[in-house]
Short mmCIF file of C-alpha atoms and ligand atoms in Angstrom, two decimals:
data_model
loop_
_atom_site.label_atom_id
_atom_site.label_comp_id
_atom_site.label_asym_id
_atom_site.label_seq_id
_atom_site.Cartn_x
_atom_site.Cartn_y
_atom_site.Cartn_z
CA MET A 77 -34.35 0.64 -16.36
CA LYS A 78 -30.72 1.67 -16.30
CA LEU A 79 -28.57 2.10 -13.21
CA SER A 80 -26.26 5.12 -12.92
CA ALA A 81 -23.97 5.82 -9.98
CA VAL A 82 -22.74 9.12 -8.55
CA ILE A 83 -19.80 9.20 -6.16
CA LEU A 84 -19.27 12.45 -4.27
CA ALA A 85 -15.59 13.22 -4.01
CA ALA A 86 -15.18 16.97 -4.35
CA GLY A 87 -15.08 17.95 -0.67
CA ARG A 88 -12.16 19.63 1.00
CA GLY A 89 -11.83 17.13 3.82
CA LYS A 90 -10.90 19.95 6.18
CA ARG A 91 -10.78 17.65 9.18
CA MET A 92 -7.91 15.65 7.63
CA LYS A 93 -5.62 18.73 7.83
CA SER A 94 -3.88 17.68 4.64
CA ARG A 95 -2.79 19.04 1.26
CA THR A 96 -3.85 15.73 -0.29
CA PRO A 97 -7.58 15.50 -1.15
CA LYS A 98 -9.29 13.43 1.54
CA ILE A 99 -10.57 10.67 -0.72
CA LEU A 100 -7.02 10.02 -2.04
CA HIS A 101 -5.74 9.18 1.43
CA GLU A 102 -4.83 5.52 1.41
CA ALA A 103 -5.97 2.59 3.49
CA LEU A 104 -3.84 -0.53 2.91
CA GLY A 105 -2.12 1.05 -0.06
CA ARG A 106 -5.26 2.04 -1.95
CA PRO A 107 -7.01 5.44 -2.03
CA MET A 108 -10.30 5.30 -0.12
CA LEU A 109 -12.21 6.49 -3.19
CA ARG A 110 -10.95 3.42 -5.12
CA TYR A 111 -12.68 1.08 -2.61
CA VAL A 112 -15.99 2.85 -3.20
CA ILE A 113 -15.56 2.73 -6.99
CA ASP A 114 -14.68 -0.99 -6.85
CA ALA A 115 -17.77 -1.79 -4.74
CA VAL A 116 -19.98 0.20 -7.13
CA SER A 117 -18.50 -1.35 -10.27
CA THR A 118 -19.54 -4.85 -9.18
CA LEU A 119 -23.16 -3.67 -9.73
CA LYS A 120 -22.21 -2.94 -13.36
CA PRO A 121 -23.88 0.48 -13.61
CA ALA A 122 -24.37 1.79 -17.13
CA LYS A 123 -22.58 4.95 -16.05
CA THR A 124 -20.48 5.99 -13.04
CA VAL A 125 -20.06 9.70 -12.43
CA VAL A 126 -17.46 10.99 -9.96
CA VAL A 127 -17.92 14.54 -8.71
CA ILE A 128 -14.51 16.11 -8.16
CA GLY A 129 -13.47 19.58 -7.03
CA ASN A 130 -10.78 19.90 -4.40
CA GLY A 131 -7.53 18.69 -6.02
CA ALA A 132 -9.53 17.72 -9.14
CA ASP A 133 -6.51 17.09 -11.40
CA GLU A 134 -4.78 14.96 -8.81
CA VAL A 135 -7.93 12.92 -8.20
CA ARG A 136 -8.55 12.42 -11.93
CA GLY A 137 -4.91 11.43 -12.44
CA ARG A 138 -4.96 8.81 -9.69
CA ILE A 139 -8.44 7.40 -10.25
CA SER A 140 -9.29 7.46 -14.00
CA ASP A 141 -9.74 3.98 -15.41
CA GLY A 142 -11.58 4.60 -18.64
CA HIS A 143 -14.99 3.68 -17.16
CA LEU A 144 -15.60 6.81 -15.11
CA THR A 145 -17.15 10.15 -16.04
CA PHE A 146 -15.79 13.08 -14.06
CA VAL A 147 -17.75 16.25 -13.40
CA LEU A 148 -16.27 19.29 -11.76
CA GLN A 149 -17.89 21.03 -8.82
CA LYS A 150 -16.07 24.37 -8.98
CA GLU A 151 -17.45 25.79 -5.77
CA LEU A 152 -17.87 23.37 -2.89
CA LEU A 153 -21.45 24.20 -2.02
CA GLY A 154 -22.35 20.92 -0.33
CA THR A 155 -23.49 17.39 -1.13
CA GLY A 156 -26.85 18.57 -2.56
CA ASP A 157 -25.07 20.87 -5.01
CA ALA A 158 -22.63 18.08 -5.93
CA VAL A 159 -25.46 15.72 -7.00
CA ALA A 160 -27.21 18.57 -8.86
CA ILE A 161 -24.03 19.12 -10.91
CA ALA A 162 -23.81 15.40 -11.77
CA ARG A 163 -27.47 15.29 -12.83
CA LYS A 164 -26.87 16.19 -16.48
CA GLU A 165 -24.69 13.08 -16.89
CA LEU A 166 -27.20 10.62 -15.38
CA LEU A 167 -29.37 8.23 -17.32
CA LYS A 168 -33.10 7.82 -16.91
CA GLY A 169 -33.71 5.09 -14.37
CA THR A 170 -32.31 4.37 -10.92
CA VAL A 171 -29.45 6.40 -9.48
CA LEU A 172 -27.11 5.21 -6.72
CA VAL A 173 -25.51 8.11 -4.84
CA LEU A 174 -22.64 7.51 -2.41
CA ASN A 175 -20.19 9.58 -0.48
CA GLY A 176 -16.65 8.87 -1.64
CA ASP A 177 -15.40 8.69 1.96
CA CYS A 178 -16.93 5.34 3.00
CA PRO A 179 -14.38 2.74 1.87
CA LEU A 180 -15.84 -0.14 3.91
CA ILE A 181 -19.07 -0.35 1.95
CA THR A 182 -19.50 -3.76 0.32
CA ALA A 183 -21.06 -4.71 -3.00
CA ALA A 184 -23.39 -7.13 -1.14
CA THR A 185 -24.89 -4.29 0.93
CA LEU A 186 -25.33 -2.09 -2.15
CA LYS A 187 -27.05 -4.96 -3.98
CA SER A 188 -29.42 -5.60 -1.08
CA LEU A 189 -30.28 -1.86 -0.84
CA LEU A 190 -31.13 -1.83 -4.57
CA ALA A 191 -33.26 -4.96 -4.19
CA ARG A 192 -35.22 -3.54 -1.24
CA HIS A 193 -35.66 -0.24 -3.07
CA LYS A 194 -37.20 -2.07 -6.05
CA ARG A 195 -39.32 -4.37 -3.89
CA SER A 196 -40.76 -1.48 -1.85
CA ARG A 197 -41.33 0.65 -4.96
CA ASN A 198 -39.67 3.57 -3.20
CA VAL A 199 -38.73 6.83 -4.84
CA LEU A 200 -35.77 7.06 -2.49
CA SER A 201 -34.09 4.50 -0.22
CA PHE A 202 -30.96 4.93 1.84
CA LEU A 203 -28.74 3.14 4.34
CA SER A 204 -28.83 3.83 8.05
CA PHE A 205 -27.07 2.45 11.10
CA VAL A 206 -27.15 2.68 14.87
CA ASP A 207 -23.90 3.10 16.76
CA GLU A 208 -23.74 5.30 19.82
CA SER A 209 -19.95 5.45 19.62
CA MET A 210 -19.98 7.31 16.30
CA SER A 211 -20.58 11.02 16.00
CA GLY A 212 -20.95 13.68 13.30
CA TYR A 213 -23.57 11.84 11.23
CA GLY A 214 -26.99 13.02 10.12
CA ARG A 215 -29.83 11.86 12.36
CA ILE A 216 -32.86 10.22 10.81
CA ILE A 217 -36.15 11.63 12.07
CA ARG A 218 -39.15 9.28 12.00
CA ASP A 219 -42.73 10.16 12.91
CA SER A 220 -44.85 8.23 15.41
CA SER A 221 -45.81 5.72 12.73
CA GLY A 222 -42.13 5.08 11.96
CA ARG A 223 -42.13 6.89 8.64
CA VAL A 224 -38.92 8.77 7.75
CA THR A 225 -39.68 12.49 7.65
CA ASP A 226 -36.26 14.18 7.66
CA ILE A 227 -32.53 14.05 8.27
CA VAL A 228 -30.99 16.57 10.63
CA GLU A 229 -27.22 16.99 10.53
CA ASP A 230 -25.53 16.27 13.84
CA LYS A 231 -24.23 19.82 14.22
CA HIS A 232 -27.74 21.23 13.78
CA ALA A 233 -29.59 18.62 15.90
CA SER A 234 -31.13 19.70 19.21
CA ALA A 235 -30.41 17.83 22.44
CA LEU A 236 -33.94 16.41 22.29
CA GLN A 237 -33.44 15.16 18.71
CA LYS A 238 -30.10 13.62 19.66
CA ASN A 239 -31.78 11.86 22.54
CA MET A 240 -34.80 10.62 20.61
CA PHE A 241 -33.29 9.63 17.27
CA LYS A 242 -30.40 7.20 17.34
CA GLU A 243 -30.59 6.03 13.73
CA LEU A 244 -27.86 7.69 11.63
CA ASN A 245 -27.49 8.40 7.93
CA GLY A 246 -24.93 6.26 6.11
CA GLY A 247 -24.63 8.56 3.09
CA VAL A 248 -25.63 5.88 0.53
CA TYR A 249 -28.84 6.59 -1.40
CA VAL A 250 -30.86 5.07 -4.24
CA ILE A 251 -33.11 7.60 -6.02
CA GLU A 252 -35.36 7.27 -9.03
CA SER A 253 -34.06 9.76 -11.63
CA GLU A 254 -37.39 11.68 -11.81
CA ALA A 255 -37.06 12.49 -8.10
CA LEU A 256 -33.76 14.27 -8.75
CA ALA A 257 -35.94 17.24 -9.74
CA TYR A 258 -36.48 17.73 -5.97
CA LEU A 259 -32.81 18.76 -5.75
CA ASP A 260 -33.94 22.19 -7.03
CA LYS A 261 -36.03 22.63 -3.91
CA ILE A 262 -33.08 22.26 -1.51
CA LYS A 263 -32.31 25.59 0.16
CA LYS A 264 -28.92 26.80 1.23
CA ASN A 265 -28.30 26.07 4.90
CA ASN A 266 -28.11 29.36 6.74
CA SER A 267 -25.28 28.56 9.08
CA SER A 268 -22.98 26.54 6.79
CA GLY A 269 -23.84 28.13 3.43
CA GLU A 270 -24.10 24.60 1.90
CA TYR A 271 -26.85 22.74 0.06
CA TYR A 272 -27.37 19.50 2.01
CA LEU A 273 -28.34 16.46 -0.05
CA THR A 274 -29.93 15.16 3.14
CA ASP A 275 -32.60 17.88 2.90
CA ILE A 276 -34.07 16.00 -0.08
CA ILE A 277 -35.39 13.41 2.40
CA GLY A 278 -37.69 15.95 4.12
CA ILE A 279 -38.75 17.33 0.73
CA ILE A 280 -39.64 13.92 -0.76
CA SER A 281 -41.32 12.82 2.46
CA GLY A 282 -43.30 16.09 2.56
CA ALA A 283 -44.46 15.48 -1.03
CA GLY A 284 -46.00 12.20 0.18
CA LYS A 285 -43.69 9.98 -1.90
CA ARG A 286 -42.47 6.56 -0.75
CA LEU A 287 -39.08 6.51 0.91
CA ASP A 288 -37.33 4.53 3.63
CA ALA A 289 -34.04 3.96 5.40
CA TYR A 290 -32.62 0.44 5.81
CA LEU A 291 -30.29 -0.54 8.61
CA CYS A 292 -26.92 -1.98 7.71
CA PRO A 293 -23.87 -2.90 9.85
CA SER A 294 -22.30 0.30 11.17
CA GLU A 295 -18.89 -1.06 10.22
CA GLU A 296 -19.67 -0.71 6.52
CA ILE A 297 -20.87 2.80 6.63
CA ARG A 298 -18.12 4.51 8.55
CA GLY A 299 -17.18 7.74 6.84
CA VAL A 300 -13.61 8.94 7.02
CA ASN A 301 -13.37 12.56 8.04
CA SER A 302 -10.24 12.58 10.18
CA ARG A 303 -6.93 10.76 10.53
CA GLU A 304 -8.29 8.82 13.52
CA GLU A 305 -11.17 7.56 11.38
CA LEU A 306 -8.74 6.65 8.59
CA TYR A 307 -6.80 4.56 11.11
CA GLU A 308 -9.98 2.93 12.42
CA ILE A 309 -11.17 1.89 8.98
CA SER A 310 -7.67 0.67 8.07
CA VAL A 311 -7.75 -1.65 11.09
CA ILE A 312 -11.14 -3.03 10.02
CA LEU A 313 -10.00 -3.46 6.40
CA GLN A 314 -6.82 -5.17 7.59
CA LYS A 315 -8.83 -7.66 9.62
CA ARG A 316 -10.99 -8.39 6.57
CA VAL A 317 -7.95 -8.91 4.33
CA ILE A 318 -6.04 -11.08 6.81
CA SER A 319 -9.04 -13.27 7.65
CA GLY A 320 -9.55 -13.70 3.89
CA TRP A 321 -5.99 -15.08 3.59
CA MET A 322 -6.38 -17.23 6.72
CA GLN A 323 -9.44 -18.81 5.13
CA LYS A 324 -7.30 -19.60 2.09
CA GLY A 325 -4.66 -21.37 4.21
CA VAL A 326 -2.14 -18.73 5.29
CA THR A 327 -0.85 -18.65 8.90
CA PHE A 328 -0.33 -15.31 10.63
CA ILE A 329 1.58 -15.47 13.92
CA GLY A 330 0.73 -11.89 14.96
CA PRO A 331 -2.03 -10.52 12.73
CA GLU A 332 -2.45 -7.37 14.86
CA THR A 333 0.96 -6.12 13.73
CA THR A 334 0.97 -7.51 10.21
CA HIS A 335 0.10 -5.23 7.29
CA VAL A 336 -1.08 -6.75 4.05
CA HIS A 337 -2.20 -4.49 1.22
CA VAL A 338 -5.45 -5.38 -0.50
CA SER A 339 -3.65 -5.91 -3.80
CA ALA A 340 -1.12 -8.44 -2.39
CA ARG A 341 -1.43 -12.23 -2.87
CA ILE A 342 -0.26 -14.99 -0.51
CA GLY A 343 -0.08 -18.73 -1.18
CA ARG A 344 -1.22 -21.66 0.91
CA ASP A 345 0.81 -22.85 3.96
CA THR A 346 2.86 -19.70 3.98
CA VAL A 347 3.64 -18.45 7.49
CA ILE A 348 3.83 -14.73 8.18
CA TYR A 349 5.47 -13.55 11.42
CA PRO A 350 4.56 -10.27 13.19
CA ASN A 351 5.67 -6.78 12.21
CA THR A 352 5.80 -7.56 8.52
CA TYR A 353 4.53 -5.39 5.67
CA ILE A 354 3.39 -7.01 2.45
CA GLU A 355 2.74 -4.17 0.07
CA GLY A 356 1.57 -3.21 -3.41
CA SER A 357 1.37 -5.91 -6.05
CA THR A 358 3.44 -8.41 -4.05
CA SER A 359 2.69 -12.06 -4.70
CA ILE A 360 4.03 -14.70 -2.30
CA GLY A 361 3.95 -18.39 -3.26
CA ASN A 362 3.08 -21.48 -1.24
CA ASN A 363 5.09 -22.73 1.78
CA CYS A 364 7.04 -19.53 2.28
CA THR A 365 8.11 -18.19 5.67
CA ILE A 366 8.36 -14.46 6.26
CA TYR A 367 10.13 -13.81 9.57
CA PRO A 368 9.51 -10.68 11.67
CA GLY A 369 10.30 -7.14 10.70
CA SER A 370 10.39 -7.53 6.93
CA ARG A 371 8.83 -5.31 4.25
CA ILE A 372 8.12 -6.73 0.81
CA CYS A 373 6.93 -4.27 -1.86
CA ASP A 374 5.74 -5.01 -5.41
CA SER A 375 7.73 -8.25 -5.54
CA VAL A 376 7.12 -11.82 -6.62
CA LEU A 377 8.22 -14.73 -4.42
CA GLY A 378 8.04 -18.32 -5.65
CA ASN A 379 7.30 -21.34 -3.46
CA GLY A 380 9.29 -22.30 -0.35
CA VAL A 381 11.07 -18.95 -0.12
CA ILE A 382 12.38 -17.92 3.31
CA ILE A 383 12.71 -14.26 4.20
CA LYS A 384 14.67 -13.96 7.44
CA ASP A 385 14.22 -11.16 9.97
CA ASN A 386 14.41 -7.45 9.11
CA THR A 387 14.73 -7.70 5.36
CA LEU A 388 13.56 -5.13 2.79
CA ILE A 389 12.57 -6.34 -0.68
CA GLU A 390 11.55 -3.87 -3.40
CA LYS A 391 10.31 -4.65 -6.94
CA SER A 392 12.27 -7.92 -7.10
CA ARG A 393 11.65 -11.53 -8.02
CA ILE A 394 12.77 -14.47 -5.90
CA HIS A 395 12.55 -17.97 -7.32
CA ASP A 396 11.56 -21.15 -5.46
CA GLY A 397 13.52 -22.33 -2.44
CA SER A 398 15.70 -19.26 -1.94
CA SER A 399 16.57 -17.74 1.38
CA ILE A 400 17.04 -14.00 1.92
CA GLY A 401 18.32 -12.22 5.05
CA PRO A 402 18.46 -11.60 7.92
CA CYS A 403 18.93 -7.87 7.39
CA ALA A 404 19.22 -8.06 3.60
CA HIS A 405 18.07 -5.45 1.08
CA LEU A 406 16.93 -6.38 -2.40
CA ARG A 407 16.58 -3.16 -4.38
CA PRO A 408 14.47 -2.88 -7.54
CA GLU A 409 15.07 -5.17 -10.51
CA SER A 410 16.85 -7.89 -8.57
CA VAL A 411 16.15 -11.46 -9.63
CA ILE A 412 17.24 -14.27 -7.33
CA GLY A 413 17.39 -17.74 -8.90
CA ARG A 414 16.17 -21.01 -7.38
CA ASN A 415 17.71 -22.20 -4.11
CA ALA A 416 20.00 -19.20 -3.90
CA LYS A 417 21.08 -17.65 -0.63
CA ILE A 418 21.38 -13.95 0.06
CA GLY A 419 22.50 -13.66 3.66
CA ASN A 420 23.25 -11.24 6.46
CA PHE A 421 23.66 -7.57 5.54
CA VAL A 422 23.77 -8.21 1.80
CA GLU A 423 22.48 -5.55 -0.61
CA VAL A 424 21.52 -6.49 -4.16
CA LYS A 425 20.52 -3.96 -6.84
CA LYS A 426 19.45 -4.50 -10.45
CA SER A 427 21.21 -7.84 -10.57
CA ASN A 428 20.50 -11.40 -11.62
CA ILE A 429 21.70 -14.02 -9.18
CA GLY A 430 21.90 -17.56 -10.57
CA ALA A 431 20.38 -20.72 -9.12
CA GLY A 432 22.17 -22.08 -6.05
CA THR A 433 24.47 -19.04 -5.84
CA LYS A 434 25.40 -17.90 -2.34
CA ALA A 435 26.28 -14.46 -1.02
CA GLY A 436 26.19 -15.04 2.69
CA HIS A 437 27.56 -11.95 4.39
CA LEU A 438 28.18 -8.19 4.16
CA THR A 439 28.20 -7.83 0.39
CA TYR A 440 27.07 -5.32 -2.25
CA LEU A 441 26.04 -6.72 -5.63
CA GLY A 442 24.90 -3.95 -7.97
CA ASP A 443 24.37 -4.11 -11.76
CA ALA A 444 25.70 -7.67 -11.72
CA GLU A 445 24.96 -10.73 -13.82
CA ILE A 446 25.89 -13.73 -11.71
CA GLY A 447 25.57 -17.28 -12.99
CA PRO A 448 24.54 -20.43 -11.13
CA GLY A 449 26.61 -22.17 -8.45
CA VAL A 450 28.72 -19.11 -7.62
CA ASN A 451 30.15 -18.50 -4.16
CA ILE A 452 30.49 -14.85 -3.21
CA GLY A 453 32.77 -14.45 -0.17
CA ALA A 454 32.00 -12.17 2.77
CA GLY A 455 32.58 -8.49 2.15
CA THR A 456 32.62 -8.67 -1.66
CA ILE A 457 31.76 -5.43 -3.41
CA THR A 458 30.92 -4.78 -7.03
CA CYS A 459 32.34 -1.29 -7.69
CA ASN A 460 29.69 -0.38 -10.25
CA TYR A 461 29.92 3.41 -10.20
CA ASP A 462 32.79 5.68 -11.19
CA GLY A 463 31.07 8.83 -9.98
CA LYS A 464 29.40 9.40 -13.37
CA ASN A 465 28.31 6.12 -14.93
CA LYS A 466 27.21 2.68 -13.84
CA PHE A 467 28.94 -0.46 -15.18
CA ARG A 468 28.12 -4.14 -15.07
CA THR A 469 29.95 -7.00 -13.42
CA ILE A 470 29.59 -10.42 -15.02
CA ILE A 471 30.36 -13.56 -13.06
CA LYS A 472 29.88 -16.84 -14.88
CA SER A 473 28.84 -20.17 -13.39
CA GLY A 474 30.92 -22.04 -10.80
CA VAL A 475 33.07 -19.02 -9.89
CA PHE A 476 34.49 -18.64 -6.38
CA ILE A 477 35.02 -15.08 -5.17
CA GLY A 478 37.19 -14.93 -2.04
CA SER A 479 36.23 -12.67 0.85
CA ASP A 480 36.80 -8.92 0.85
CA THR A 481 37.13 -8.65 -2.91
CA GLN A 482 36.39 -5.56 -4.96
CA LEU A 483 35.27 -6.18 -8.52
CA VAL A 484 35.81 -2.92 -10.40
CA ALA A 485 33.23 -2.85 -13.20
CA PRO A 486 33.07 -3.29 -16.10
CA VAL A 487 34.66 -6.64 -15.42
CA ARG A 488 34.01 -10.28 -16.23
CA ILE A 489 34.97 -13.34 -14.22
CA ASN A 490 34.72 -16.35 -16.49
CA LYS A 491 33.46 -19.85 -15.73
CA ASP A 492 34.97 -21.77 -12.80
CA ALA A 493 37.56 -19.06 -12.08
CA TYR A 494 38.77 -18.30 -8.55
CA VAL A 495 39.48 -14.88 -7.12
CA ALA A 496 41.71 -14.86 -4.09
CA ALA A 497 40.48 -13.19 -0.92
CA GLY A 498 41.31 -9.51 -0.56
CA SER A 499 41.80 -8.91 -4.30
CA THR A 500 40.94 -5.80 -6.25
CA ILE A 501 39.95 -7.07 -9.69
CA THR A 502 40.17 -4.55 -12.52
CA ARG A 503 40.69 -6.89 -15.48
CA ASP A 504 38.68 -9.85 -16.79
CA VAL A 505 39.60 -13.24 -15.33
CA PRO A 506 39.87 -16.13 -17.80
CA SER A 507 37.91 -19.29 -17.28
CA GLY A 508 39.39 -21.76 -14.77
CA SER A 509 42.18 -19.43 -13.56
CA LEU A 510 43.01 -17.91 -10.17
CA ALA A 511 43.19 -14.14 -9.96
CA ILE A 512 45.10 -12.69 -7.08
CA SER A 513 45.88 -9.04 -6.65
CA ARG A 514 47.10 -7.98 -3.28
CA GLY A 515 50.37 -6.94 -1.64
CA ARG A 516 52.55 -9.90 -0.73
CA GLN A 517 52.61 -10.65 2.95
CA ARG A 518 55.83 -9.91 4.83
CA ASN A 519 56.39 -11.17 8.38
CA LEU A 520 58.85 -9.02 10.34
CA GLU A 521 60.21 -11.46 12.86
CA ASP A 522 60.60 -10.42 16.54
CA TRP A 523 59.06 -7.09 15.61
CA THR A 524 57.06 -6.81 18.81
CA LYS A 525 60.02 -7.58 21.06
CA ARG A 526 62.23 -5.07 19.27
CA ARG A 527 59.56 -2.44 19.39
CA GLU A 528 59.12 -2.84 23.12
CA GLY A 529 62.90 -2.87 23.74
CA ASP A 530 63.90 0.20 21.77
CA MET A 531 61.41 2.14 19.73
CA SER A 532 64.28 4.02 18.05
CA LYS A 533 65.52 0.79 16.54
CA GLU A 534 62.27 0.10 14.86
CA PRO A 535 62.82 -0.89 11.20
CA GLY A 536 62.36 2.00 8.88
CA VAL A 537 63.08 4.55 11.62
CA LYS A 538 66.76 4.26 12.61
CA GLY A 539 69.29 1.65 13.67
CA LYS A 540 69.86 -2.01 12.79
CA ARG A 541 67.23 -3.38 10.44
CA LYS A 542 66.31 -7.05 10.54
CA LYS A 543 65.54 -8.66 7.22
CA ALA A 544 61.85 -9.11 6.47
CA VAL A 545 60.86 -12.64 5.62
CA ASP A 546 58.39 -13.22 2.84
CA LYS A 547 56.15 -16.19 3.33
C1 UD1 B 746 -22.55 13.42 5.16
C2 UD1 B 746 -24.07 13.57 5.36
C3 UD1 B 746 -24.45 12.95 6.70
C4 UD1 B 746 -24.04 11.50 6.72
C5 UD1 B 746 -22.54 11.34 6.41
C6 UD1 B 746 -22.22 9.88 6.20
C7 UD1 B 746 -24.67 15.62 4.18
C8 UD1 B 746 -25.06 17.05 4.34
N1 UD1 B 746 -24.39 14.97 5.34
O1 UD1 B 746 -21.88 14.15 6.20
O2 UD1 B 746 -25.85 13.06 6.91
O3 UD1 B 746 -24.33 10.96 8.01
O4 UD1 B 746 -22.20 12.03 5.20
O5 UD1 B 746 -20.85 9.71 6.01
O6 UD1 B 746 -24.66 15.11 3.08
N2 UD1 B 746 -18.69 16.48 -1.09
C9 UD1 B 746 -18.73 16.99 -2.37
N3 UD1 B 746 -19.02 18.32 -2.53
C10 UD1 B 746 -19.29 19.14 -1.50
C11 UD1 B 746 -19.26 18.60 -0.19
C12 UD1 B 746 -18.96 17.25 -0.02
O7 UD1 B 746 -18.49 16.28 -3.34
O8 UD1 B 746 -19.53 20.32 -1.75
C13 UD1 B 746 -18.35 15.05 -0.92
C14 UD1 B 746 -17.14 14.83 -0.02
O9 UD1 B 746 -15.95 14.75 -0.80
C15 UD1 B 746 -17.44 13.50 0.67
C16 UD1 B 746 -18.96 13.43 0.64
O10 UD1 B 746 -19.42 14.42 -0.27
O11 UD1 B 746 -16.92 12.39 -0.04
C17 UD1 B 746 -19.56 13.69 2.01
O12 UD1 B 746 -19.10 14.94 2.48
P1 UD1 B 746 -18.63 15.12 3.99
O13 UD1 B 746 -18.21 16.53 4.17
O14 UD1 B 746 -17.73 14.06 4.40
O15 UD1 B 746 -20.05 14.94 4.71
P2 UD1 B 746 -20.30 14.49 6.21
O16 UD1 B 746 -20.12 15.65 7.10
O17 UD1 B 746 -19.53 13.29 6.49
MG1 MG B 747 -18.00 12.34 5.59
#
């Protein structure tokens, strides 16, 4: 018998108060719907149908992966209507139906629900949980013999029902495909105008068919209907992700304030300090140290890399043994060679920095190709932009750039050349030479004394002028 899956993702998500469809809201950098799809796909269903409606194009655009079938629910008439629309796409066999707003569900729980469903020869099985702190869920009604007879939505439940029935509906169901015919018997709810999928429980139970609810940890079943709930599930997911990395040998000094996206990778014996964000497809090697306040997005760090406090790294690659920061910014397409040093308040953009090269302080390196063993003095700036176009600066190996230098691109500093501090370099510098371009220094002797004595005799104003001495 084949397994098909239906994921309900058409709803408005009114309680999120957002223009973005609810199930595209992200937890740890991934839309919540993606978590549900990933958990389902580990069961290898023959077909996975996603019911979309609100923001359908946006959802399809973000979620399509070639394995999903999308069906459109034009009018949002409730979860029962959503499954009825998906029905034409489903295969004969067993059908797994899940709400798209429960990102904490695990493949293990889905597998065990399927196994119990098969073992009990049920027509319908679903997940339940007990957690007095959670509200807004359907309540499972059981008769005196413990048999499930109905689900009553929280907003329609009487005080007596709320008091008597503490088992709640998790919104994850396994149904034999023949029983989907009972969907036609669901009536529109008078007060909400919706067809509730949950009404199928009362209908199947009333028809004397086998069905049951199985308890699972409430943590897994939490639906996200509001921003508070999105935060709560993000905290749980973050704990799962961070403990996963701890088990693989990563140290976290302050895990409560550390954010690691699910897609990020971290190597053994790396130490992560508090208030750091490790985002997107970032991969961090072994023995790295990430000091507090840094954000690393979609970047690759080799082994033994040190990221000092308050550093931002975007779409860059840092090779083994390099040190970046404090307060540095690597903008996209920066590649830092082995054992290089990018220091305090240094910004690098779309540049290659050679092995062992150092740019320690207050520097901007943009559109630059810098060889190995180069020393970039404090305050160096590559002037890469003339207001219209960007140009490249090339610095070959062994070059020494003195402090407070402007390199007006396009320009090339050849191997082992020196540039004197305070120079503005507009022409290429030949290999092994010293380039110096700055006004000669003049020392005006006794200038202070003369200025204090008689301002009118100040050189260049009036009176006797004392010869300037060049040094
Ligand atoms: C639903 C269940 C409730 C259960 C809870 C578990 C119903 C009537 N109630 O309530 O018993 O405890 O989930 O989380 O099913 N959707 C559509 N089309 C629609 C309406 C909703 O696709 O017309 C989708 C939504 O996008 C969402 C899912 O169905 O992913 C559930 O809808 P939601 O409005 O969140 O239902 P709950 O009120 O949470
Ligand atoms: Mg919900």
